[in-house]
Amino acid sequence: MIIVSETPDLQKRLATVRKSGRKIGFVPTMGALHEGHLALIRACRKEKLFCVVSIFVNPTQFGPTEDYRKYPRNLKKDAKLAEKAGADLIFTPTAEQIYPTGYRTFVEVEKLSKRLCGKYRPGHFRGVTTVVLKFFNLIQPDNAYFGWKDAQQLIIIKKMAQDLNLPMEIIGVPTVREPDGLALSSRNVYLSPAERKSAPVLYQTLLQIKNDCEKRGKSLEKTLKAASSRLKKNPLIKLQYLEAVDLNTLEPPENTGNEILVAIAAFLGSTRLIDNIFLKV
Amino acid sequence: MIIVSETPDLQKRLATVRKSGRKIGFVPTMGALHEGHLALIRACRKEKLFCVVSIFVNPTQFGPTEDYRKYPRNLKKDAKLAEKAGADLIFTPTAEQIYPTGYRTFVEVEKLSKRLCGKYRPGHFRGVTTVVLKFFNLIQPDNAYFGWKDAQQLIIIKKMAQDLNLPMEIIGVPTVREPDGLALSSRNVYLSPAERKSAPVLYQTLLQIKNDCEKRGKSLEKTLKAASSRLKKNPLIKLQYLEAVDLNTLEPPENTGNEILVAIAAFLGSTRLIDNIFLKV
């Protein structure tokens, strides 16, 4: 596995891969790799693509009060994990390289980027779509892999790729979970032991909503309300939102049989966790 | 020369060109082709690239009170002119194809898109950068050609290409003028005979400013003020702006010896014309 930090070097190496006739797969990450990221790398390798993993903590997707500075960084450990999972190349540019002085261009997927997390993290998805588009242009992958844990991100990137006629496929990979159901996240390391113990309640809540609606025929609206009230009584959890939306538009679901995304965001102490589940009613 | 209106057809044909080892050049236009557009096509041909000309009146770059509906459209005449100048392929998609229902993604070059024309045409450059980026992704050209007549547009596209790491070269081609100096524009056909007779005063004004500053060492600020007052006395001309800016940033020029763009926009009747000149002070 090669580690590359300069874009001319990256592009020279990828030109060689492309000339050999091999397709290129891209796994964008902010590092602090866990089994969720490794599942993306494995999905890429399973399709026999040359697997490029970017490790870049992207400043433009963090709000001024968010955890950009303290976000976990450990390139040595990440490189080992990525290599073991099958990565062929790690790309780790500096922030100055990606956003040089005088940087001005941003891409935004309207409406979708204002819903769910977008309401609470203004500018977040604009930062995500911008950096992902830049990496797409630098790497020119055939496929790019994103986890369903960040469902809104995946849906927005898919929409951007479709709207901007990007010549690649965006592939969603299922969320990887701890044995107790907690979705893997680089931010889980921030949790205190007590918070960690409470954290699986987010996924348990989603599972119960899915079960109540799909199997027991309960009203989605009422089920969501009941679940929100239950969570609000939990002293360790500060619910930010628990919402059901259309899986494609992220707008309130219509009764059309479309798939529904139930998404949750909550603070445990100062750590913000998100999770989601699909259901059909 | 081939005329293509569907994107799958376009992409199949361009894949064949690319496989043959030939580079692709792209000339984006809104049709109503004149010698200015033909100069772009010829620049592309001179470099022996396969020349793709798009003809698409882009709705997202027109304001609600602007001339989107009445903008001149004549594909048959345009195709003849483009072919004679050396175009290999014309791409003429429908607005529905480029912006299908539910379209959401826009790209913006901040600051640069708010200066000069951007102040008077809110959203215009956002529409331009978005459609150009879409066409770049559809065509994947090696080079793209833009006229210096639309200097702000060219500067913004260059900045977008640089910021987004687009793997192509953006090439500026000098403005083509009528014998009396009027810059060629598809909108010149709107001018009444009297307006047409007055129109060269825009370029004459720019030339005089350049001469006064470069040759006669006059102050740029004073020269601009004097020129503006003169133009404001012309009953056929409604000056929108006459400004000097740094050629790269479009910000007020600093005394650093950078090249300066002097740009003008004015209404003659209901027709808005623009022009510009470079100078060094």
XYZ file of C-alpha atoms in Angstrom:
562
model
C 0.000 0.000 0.000
C 1.211 3.496 -0.866
C 0.666 6.646 1.205
C 0.521 9.812 -0.884
C 0.055 13.367 0.312
C 0.717 15.486 -2.799
C -1.852 15.664 -5.611
C 0.640 15.499 -8.548
C 2.027 12.266 -7.054
C -1.526 10.932 -6.582
C -2.474 11.705 -10.152
C 0.683 10.195 -11.629
C 0.083 6.954 -9.750
C -3.602 6.812 -10.660
C -2.837 7.477 -14.341
C -0.661 4.340 -14.286
C -3.453 2.294 -12.686
C -5.970 3.594 -15.243
C -3.631 2.818 -18.143
C -3.334 -0.765 -16.922
C -7.107 -1.020 -17.499
C -7.970 -1.368 -13.821
C -10.995 0.478 -12.439
C -10.598 2.795 -9.467
C -12.719 2.745 -6.322
C -12.737 5.572 -3.792
C -13.445 5.485 -0.060
C -13.461 9.006 1.428
C -12.840 9.121 5.174
C -11.783 11.522 7.906
C -9.544 8.821 9.370
C -10.093 7.341 12.850
C -10.973 4.234 10.875
C -13.290 1.614 12.359
C -15.045 -1.476 11.018
C -17.584 0.746 9.225
C -14.822 2.288 7.078
C -13.200 -1.106 6.618
C -16.502 -2.465 5.278
C -16.334 0.260 2.574
C -12.774 -0.769 1.676
C -13.796 -4.435 1.554
C -16.799 -3.635 -0.661
C -14.415 -1.897 -3.055
C -11.928 -4.783 -3.014
C -14.689 -7.353 -3.529
C -15.385 -5.674 -6.887
C -11.646 -5.912 -7.675
C -11.179 -2.151 -7.989
C -7.940 -0.375 -7.136
C -8.921 1.035 -3.759
C -8.050 4.651 -2.915
C -8.807 5.730 0.669
C -8.650 9.430 1.477
C -7.914 10.477 5.035
C -8.730 14.141 5.418
C -10.407 15.895 8.341
C -12.313 18.424 6.255
C -12.476 21.828 7.985
C -15.391 23.155 5.857
C -17.840 20.567 7.174
C -17.329 21.474 10.842
C -19.223 24.317 12.486
C -17.315 26.864 14.596
C -18.380 25.151 17.855
C -17.802 21.617 16.586
C -14.965 19.150 17.111
C -12.634 19.895 14.153
C -9.595 20.387 16.383
C -10.161 17.451 18.692
C -11.350 15.044 15.958
C -9.245 11.874 16.424
C -6.187 11.703 14.107
C -3.846 8.699 13.953
C -2.450 8.101 10.462
C -0.143 5.258 11.493
C -2.946 3.202 13.011
C -5.329 4.095 10.159
C -2.785 3.047 7.529
C -2.365 -0.366 9.157
C -6.113 -0.948 9.329
C -6.704 0.259 5.761
C -3.924 -1.927 4.387
C -5.199 -5.002 6.212
C -8.689 -4.394 4.769
C -7.219 -4.201 1.258
C -6.625 -0.514 0.478
C -4.108 0.072 -2.339
C -3.402 3.756 -1.753
C -4.013 6.259 1.029
C -4.335 9.914 0.061
C -3.685 12.324 2.969
C -3.508 15.908 1.707
C -3.082 18.907 3.988
C -5.910 21.409 4.488
C -3.755 24.052 2.768
C -3.533 21.844 -0.310
C -7.270 21.285 -0.523
C -8.241 24.862 0.393
C -5.379 27.150 -0.626
C -5.568 30.861 0.237
C -8.244 32.503 -1.904
C -10.334 29.329 -2.222
C -13.875 30.361 -3.307
C -15.905 27.543 -4.879
C -18.660 25.615 -3.124
C -21.282 23.155 -4.289
C -24.607 22.766 -2.563
C -27.500 20.365 -2.943
C -30.437 22.577 -2.070
C -33.336 21.517 0.171
C -31.825 18.079 0.972
C -28.908 19.783 2.733
C -31.276 21.795 4.957
C -33.227 18.837 6.347
C -32.441 16.568 9.366
C -28.807 17.235 10.438
C -28.693 20.204 8.023
C -31.066 22.138 10.281
C -28.640 21.848 13.185
C -25.329 21.969 11.318
C -25.607 24.931 8.911
C -23.041 24.667 6.112
C -22.097 21.083 7.047
C -23.341 19.389 3.889
C -22.052 22.211 1.711
C -18.619 21.409 3.135
C -19.159 17.695 2.530
C -20.344 18.013 -1.089
C -17.551 20.472 -1.891
C -14.724 18.316 -0.578
C -16.194 15.129 -2.030
C -16.541 16.758 -5.464
C -12.924 17.952 -5.260
C -11.750 14.433 -4.370
C -13.894 12.973 -7.157
C -12.163 15.304 -9.621
C -8.705 14.513 -8.245
C -9.209 10.741 -8.169
C -11.752 10.262 -10.980
C -13.011 7.008 -9.505
C -15.344 4.580 -11.254
C -17.092 3.834 -7.957
C -17.255 5.702 -4.658
C -18.344 4.052 -1.400
C -20.271 5.687 1.456
C -21.797 4.206 4.606
C -25.522 4.186 5.279
C -24.804 5.293 8.868
C -24.519 8.802 7.415
C -27.704 8.303 5.382
C -28.341 11.974 4.658
C -24.765 12.393 3.445
C -25.084 9.384 1.127
C -28.437 10.581 -0.252
C -27.041 14.097 -0.868
C -23.892 12.761 -2.575
C -26.023 10.500 -4.799
C -28.186 13.498 -5.708
C -25.115 15.644 -6.438
C -23.639 12.918 -8.658
C -26.912 12.587 -10.563
C -27.521 16.347 -10.876
C -23.958 17.177 -11.948
C -23.733 14.228 -14.370
C -20.712 12.795 -12.579
C -19.372 9.825 -14.546
C -19.235 7.371 -11.609
C -21.346 5.174 -9.401
C -22.127 6.025 -5.770
C -22.450 2.888 -3.661
C -24.074 2.719 -0.218
C -22.752 0.147 2.268
C -24.810 -1.013 5.302
C -24.062 0.383 8.758
C -21.718 -1.700 10.896
C -22.750 -2.016 14.554
C -21.309 -3.042 17.894
C -22.762 -6.294 19.326
C -25.185 -4.200 21.420
C -26.451 -2.363 18.305
C -24.563 0.946 18.620
C -23.627 2.183 15.139
C -19.857 2.444 14.723
C -18.642 6.033 14.659
C -15.261 7.677 15.100
C -16.970 9.813 17.740
C -17.873 6.836 19.957
C -14.429 7.169 21.582
C -15.609 10.434 23.155
C -18.299 8.628 25.205
C -17.864 8.188 28.971
C -18.506 4.637 30.254
C -22.017 5.645 31.396
C -22.786 7.340 28.068
C -21.455 4.334 26.160
C -23.788 2.104 28.152
C -26.783 4.301 27.261
C -25.862 4.810 23.611
C -27.511 1.647 22.182
C -30.919 3.074 23.141
C -30.804 5.117 19.902
C -30.797 2.015 17.712
C -33.190 0.175 20.042
C -35.614 3.080 19.597
C -35.307 2.878 15.796
C -35.836 -0.896 15.843
C -38.909 -0.534 18.007
C -40.367 2.119 15.670
C -39.760 -0.167 12.686
C -41.336 -3.102 14.470
C -44.342 -1.119 15.720
C -45.073 0.302 12.253
C -44.246 -2.632 9.993
C -45.301 -5.616 12.106
C -47.889 -4.181 14.477
C -49.442 -1.700 12.022
C -49.178 1.249 14.406
C -49.288 4.846 13.091
C -45.829 6.170 12.235
C -46.627 9.610 13.601
C -47.845 8.320 16.963
C -44.976 5.866 17.263
C -42.448 8.646 16.670
C -44.111 10.882 19.237
C -44.135 8.136 21.862
C -40.483 7.294 21.168
C -39.462 10.961 21.437
C -41.185 11.334 24.799
C -39.518 8.186 26.102
C -36.063 9.438 24.994
C -36.656 12.872 26.491
C -37.070 11.197 29.897
C -33.600 9.639 29.646
C -31.271 11.942 31.652
C -28.140 10.897 29.702
C -29.641 11.657 26.286
C -30.453 15.032 24.773
C -32.527 14.286 21.691
C -31.891 16.658 18.772
C -34.334 15.125 16.320
C -36.190 11.896 15.603
C -37.815 12.171 12.197
C -39.323 10.080 9.439
C -38.705 11.298 5.872
C -38.974 10.055 2.302
C -35.779 8.102 1.566
C -35.162 9.966 -1.715
C -36.302 13.526 -1.092
C -35.836 13.761 2.704
C -39.204 15.544 2.697
C -42.068 14.450 4.990
C -43.178 11.027 3.758
C -46.278 10.808 1.590
C -48.479 7.744 1.655
C -47.102 6.447 -1.623
C -45.386 3.281 -0.472
C -41.954 4.906 -0.933
C -39.262 3.755 1.441
C -39.024 5.825 4.605
C -35.886 6.823 6.451
C -36.260 7.196 10.211
C -33.285 9.218 11.412
C -32.169 10.201 14.881
C -29.570 12.597 16.282
C -28.835 12.988 19.972
C -26.199 14.302 22.309
C -24.758 12.036 24.973
C -22.873 14.562 27.065
C -21.055 16.664 24.484
C -20.917 13.832 21.927
C -23.393 13.986 19.065
C -24.415 10.607 17.654
C -26.635 9.815 14.662
C -28.305 6.657 13.444
C -31.110 5.610 11.090
C -33.243 2.761 9.857
C -35.416 2.183 6.759
C -39.008 1.160 6.904
C -41.987 0.752 4.634
C -45.556 1.517 5.717
C -20.464 17.178 -38.314
C -22.897 15.360 -36.030
C -25.797 16.966 -34.131
C -26.653 15.145 -30.896
C -29.385 15.992 -28.419
C -29.397 13.011 -26.035
C -26.638 12.542 -23.463
C -26.238 8.733 -23.862
C -25.689 9.278 -27.598
C -23.197 12.095 -26.832
C -21.256 9.946 -24.408
C -21.117 6.927 -26.734
C -19.714 9.077 -29.529
C -17.188 10.818 -27.269
C -16.012 7.480 -25.828
C -15.147 6.427 -29.385
C -13.215 9.665 -29.983
C -11.347 9.244 -26.698
C -10.499 5.607 -27.500
C -8.975 6.721 -30.774
C -6.512 8.769 -28.698
C -7.840 12.128 -29.840
C -8.212 14.949 -27.321
C -11.552 16.684 -26.904
C -12.129 20.439 -26.958
C -15.343 22.059 -25.766
C -16.942 25.341 -26.834
C -20.037 26.097 -24.742
C -22.507 28.502 -26.387
C -26.118 29.607 -26.163
C -26.347 29.534 -29.984
C -26.965 32.655 -32.092
C -23.407 32.073 -33.191
C -21.282 34.969 -34.424
C -17.612 35.430 -35.305
C -16.752 35.493 -31.586
C -18.033 31.935 -31.132
C -16.420 30.872 -34.400
C -13.081 32.152 -33.115
C -13.457 29.739 -30.155
C -14.172 26.849 -32.529
C -11.183 27.790 -34.676
C -8.910 28.010 -31.623
C -9.979 24.472 -30.723
C -9.426 23.181 -34.262
C -6.049 24.838 -34.489
C -4.924 22.637 -31.607
C -6.308 19.602 -33.535
C -8.812 18.677 -30.840
C -12.140 17.017 -31.599
C -14.394 20.060 -31.257
C -17.674 19.745 -29.339
C -19.941 22.827 -29.443
C -22.889 22.939 -27.061
C -25.889 25.043 -28.003
C -28.062 25.477 -24.942
C -29.923 28.592 -23.790
C -29.422 28.001 -20.079
C -32.501 29.060 -18.086
C -30.684 29.224 -14.721
C -28.433 32.087 -15.804
C -31.289 34.422 -16.769
C -33.058 36.593 -14.212
C -36.873 36.664 -14.122
C -37.011 39.970 -16.057
C -34.278 39.030 -18.543
C -34.462 37.814 -22.155
C -34.538 33.994 -21.747
C -37.683 33.613 -23.875
C -36.736 36.011 -26.625
C -33.039 35.011 -26.763
C -32.345 34.303 -30.474
C -32.551 30.599 -31.402
C -31.740 29.263 -34.880
C -30.176 25.795 -34.784
C -30.102 25.352 -38.560
C -28.105 28.534 -39.142
C -25.882 27.854 -36.115
C -25.109 24.319 -37.303
C -23.991 25.620 -40.706
C -21.728 28.257 -39.153
C -20.253 25.840 -36.606
C -19.558 23.209 -39.264
C -17.863 25.730 -41.530
C -15.641 26.872 -38.636
C -14.605 23.261 -37.991
C -16.911 21.894 -35.261
C -17.070 18.088 -35.139
C -20.158 17.691 -32.974
C -23.003 19.919 -31.790
C -24.689 19.007 -28.514
C -28.177 20.538 -28.144
C -29.913 19.104 -25.098
C -33.359 20.223 -23.910
C -33.785 22.198 -20.675
C -35.696 19.213 -19.239
C -32.703 16.974 -19.867
C -30.254 19.336 -18.159
C -32.580 20.292 -15.290
C -35.019 17.415 -14.754
C -37.803 17.802 -12.188
C -36.315 17.781 -8.695
C -32.960 19.238 -9.822
C -31.206 20.639 -6.721
C -27.427 21.057 -7.139
C -25.673 24.374 -7.732
C -22.060 25.454 -7.715
C -20.995 28.964 -6.829
C -17.703 30.826 -6.917
C -18.076 33.164 -3.974
C -17.087 36.836 -4.029
C -16.068 36.806 -7.734
C -19.680 36.066 -8.703
C -20.994 39.065 -6.731
C -18.779 41.691 -8.389
C -19.349 43.664 -11.664
C -22.272 42.038 -13.541
C -22.963 39.847 -10.478
C -24.207 42.892 -8.568
C -26.889 43.544 -11.186
C -27.673 39.957 -12.214
C -28.138 38.029 -8.950
C -27.802 34.269 -9.510
C -26.461 34.722 -13.056
C -22.977 33.336 -12.465
C -24.303 30.573 -10.240
C -26.362 29.476 -13.252
C -23.322 29.754 -15.521
C -20.941 27.781 -13.284
C -23.563 25.099 -12.656
C -24.372 24.465 -16.318
C -20.720 24.660 -17.357
C -19.730 22.147 -14.673
C -22.517 19.814 -15.830
C -21.313 20.082 -19.433
C -17.718 19.538 -18.315
C -18.806 16.308 -16.604
C -20.865 15.161 -19.590
C -18.176 15.931 -22.186
C -14.990 15.529 -20.103
C -13.006 17.795 -22.408
C -9.248 18.250 -22.301
C -9.643 21.953 -23.131
C -12.587 24.343 -22.879
C -12.723 27.678 -24.725
C -14.326 30.906 -23.512
C -14.295 34.417 -24.963
C -12.670 37.354 -23.195
C -15.720 39.472 -24.084
C -17.359 37.837 -21.066
C -14.265 38.431 -18.949
C -15.924 37.927 -15.577
C -17.416 34.648 -16.764
C -14.023 33.424 -17.980
C -12.306 34.447 -14.744
C -14.983 32.729 -12.651
C -14.839 29.517 -14.728
C -11.044 29.464 -14.427
C -11.359 29.879 -10.673
C -13.968 27.112 -10.462
C -11.754 24.766 -12.487
C -8.786 25.507 -10.240
C -10.740 25.283 -6.967
C -12.574 22.077 -7.894
C -9.443 20.398 -9.332
C -11.083 19.914 -12.719
C -8.763 17.872 -14.954
C -8.829 20.243 -17.938
C -7.485 23.512 -19.266
C -9.628 26.654 -19.559
C -8.561 28.776 -22.519
C -9.490 32.429 -23.044
C -9.869 33.705 -26.616
C -9.686 37.440 -27.494
C -12.869 39.410 -28.134
C -13.897 39.692 -31.779
C -15.142 43.157 -32.810
C -17.061 44.840 -35.623
C -14.956 47.182 -37.774
C -16.198 50.107 -35.657
C -15.057 48.414 -32.455
C -18.352 47.092 -31.100
C -17.736 43.725 -29.407
C -19.663 40.934 -31.112
C -22.612 39.725 -29.050
C -25.700 37.672 -29.837
C -27.645 40.540 -28.276
C -26.436 43.104 -30.848
C -29.357 42.051 -33.095
C -31.732 43.670 -30.574
C -30.256 47.140 -31.215
C -32.259 49.745 -33.213
C -30.305 51.487 -36.001
C -29.729 54.521 -33.753
C -28.626 52.362 -30.809
C -26.305 50.370 -33.092
C -24.725 53.626 -34.228
C -24.093 54.680 -30.613
C -22.924 51.282 -29.376
C -19.185 51.619 -30.303
C -18.887 54.406 -27.729
C -18.501 51.697 -25.061
C -15.282 50.380 -26.585
C -14.090 53.867 -27.509
C -14.483 54.813 -23.849
C -12.423 51.776 -22.758
C -9.711 52.547 -25.316
C -9.524 56.143 -24.159
C -9.203 55.070 -20.513
C -6.406 52.660 -21.441
C -4.646 55.347 -23.468
C -5.047 58.036 -20.783
C -3.702 55.771 -18.052
C -0.987 53.823 -19.839
C 0.356 56.420 -22.289
C -0.529 59.729 -20.690
C -0.017 58.621 -17.088
C -3.369 59.959 -15.863
C -4.923 58.671 -12.647
C -7.131 55.633 -13.217
C -9.698 56.828 -10.707
C -10.056 60.282 -12.252
C -10.116 58.886 -15.784
C -12.929 56.493 -14.862
C -14.928 59.304 -13.230
C -14.549 61.552 -16.248
C -15.528 58.730 -18.628
C -18.591 57.887 -16.532
C -19.779 61.519 -16.552
C -19.325 61.703 -20.316
C -21.334 58.510 -20.847
C -24.083 59.662 -18.504
C -24.652 62.657 -20.776
C -25.294 60.359 -23.776
C -29.114 60.112 -24.063
C -29.021 56.719 -25.820
C -26.861 55.060 -23.170
C -27.802 54.104 -19.629
C -24.547 53.210 -17.908
C -24.830 50.374 -15.398
C -21.203 50.268 -14.312
C -17.735 51.275 -15.426
C -15.202 49.750 -13.061
C -11.529 48.864 -12.786
C -10.713 45.670 -10.887
C -7.810 43.298 -10.340
C -7.823 40.851 -13.261
C -7.564 37.809 -10.989
C -9.630 38.622 -7.935
C -12.109 41.167 -9.414
C -11.489 43.186 -6.238
C -10.521 46.873 -6.344
C -7.022 47.043 -7.848
C -4.071 47.468 -5.545
C -0.957 49.260 -6.680
C 0.953 46.042 -7.165
C 1.457 46.124 -10.906
C -1.128 43.348 -11.379
C -3.082 43.495 -14.602
C -6.275 45.500 -14.340
C -9.594 44.727 -15.992
C -11.683 47.752 -16.900
C -15.227 46.499 -17.466
C -18.348 48.286 -18.639
C -22.044 47.392 -18.777
C -24.697 49.662 -20.257
C -28.230 49.547 -21.563
C -28.955 50.835 -25.053
C -32.732 50.922 -24.975
C -33.663 47.578 -23.438
C -30.479 45.863 -24.666
C -27.711 45.305 -22.147
C -24.201 45.277 -23.595
C -20.883 44.554 -21.877
C -17.270 45.051 -22.862
C -13.839 45.230 -21.238
C -10.189 45.986 -21.739
C -6.969 45.119 -19.849
C -4.486 47.696 -18.706
C -1.426 47.976 -16.545
C -0.662 51.021 -14.421
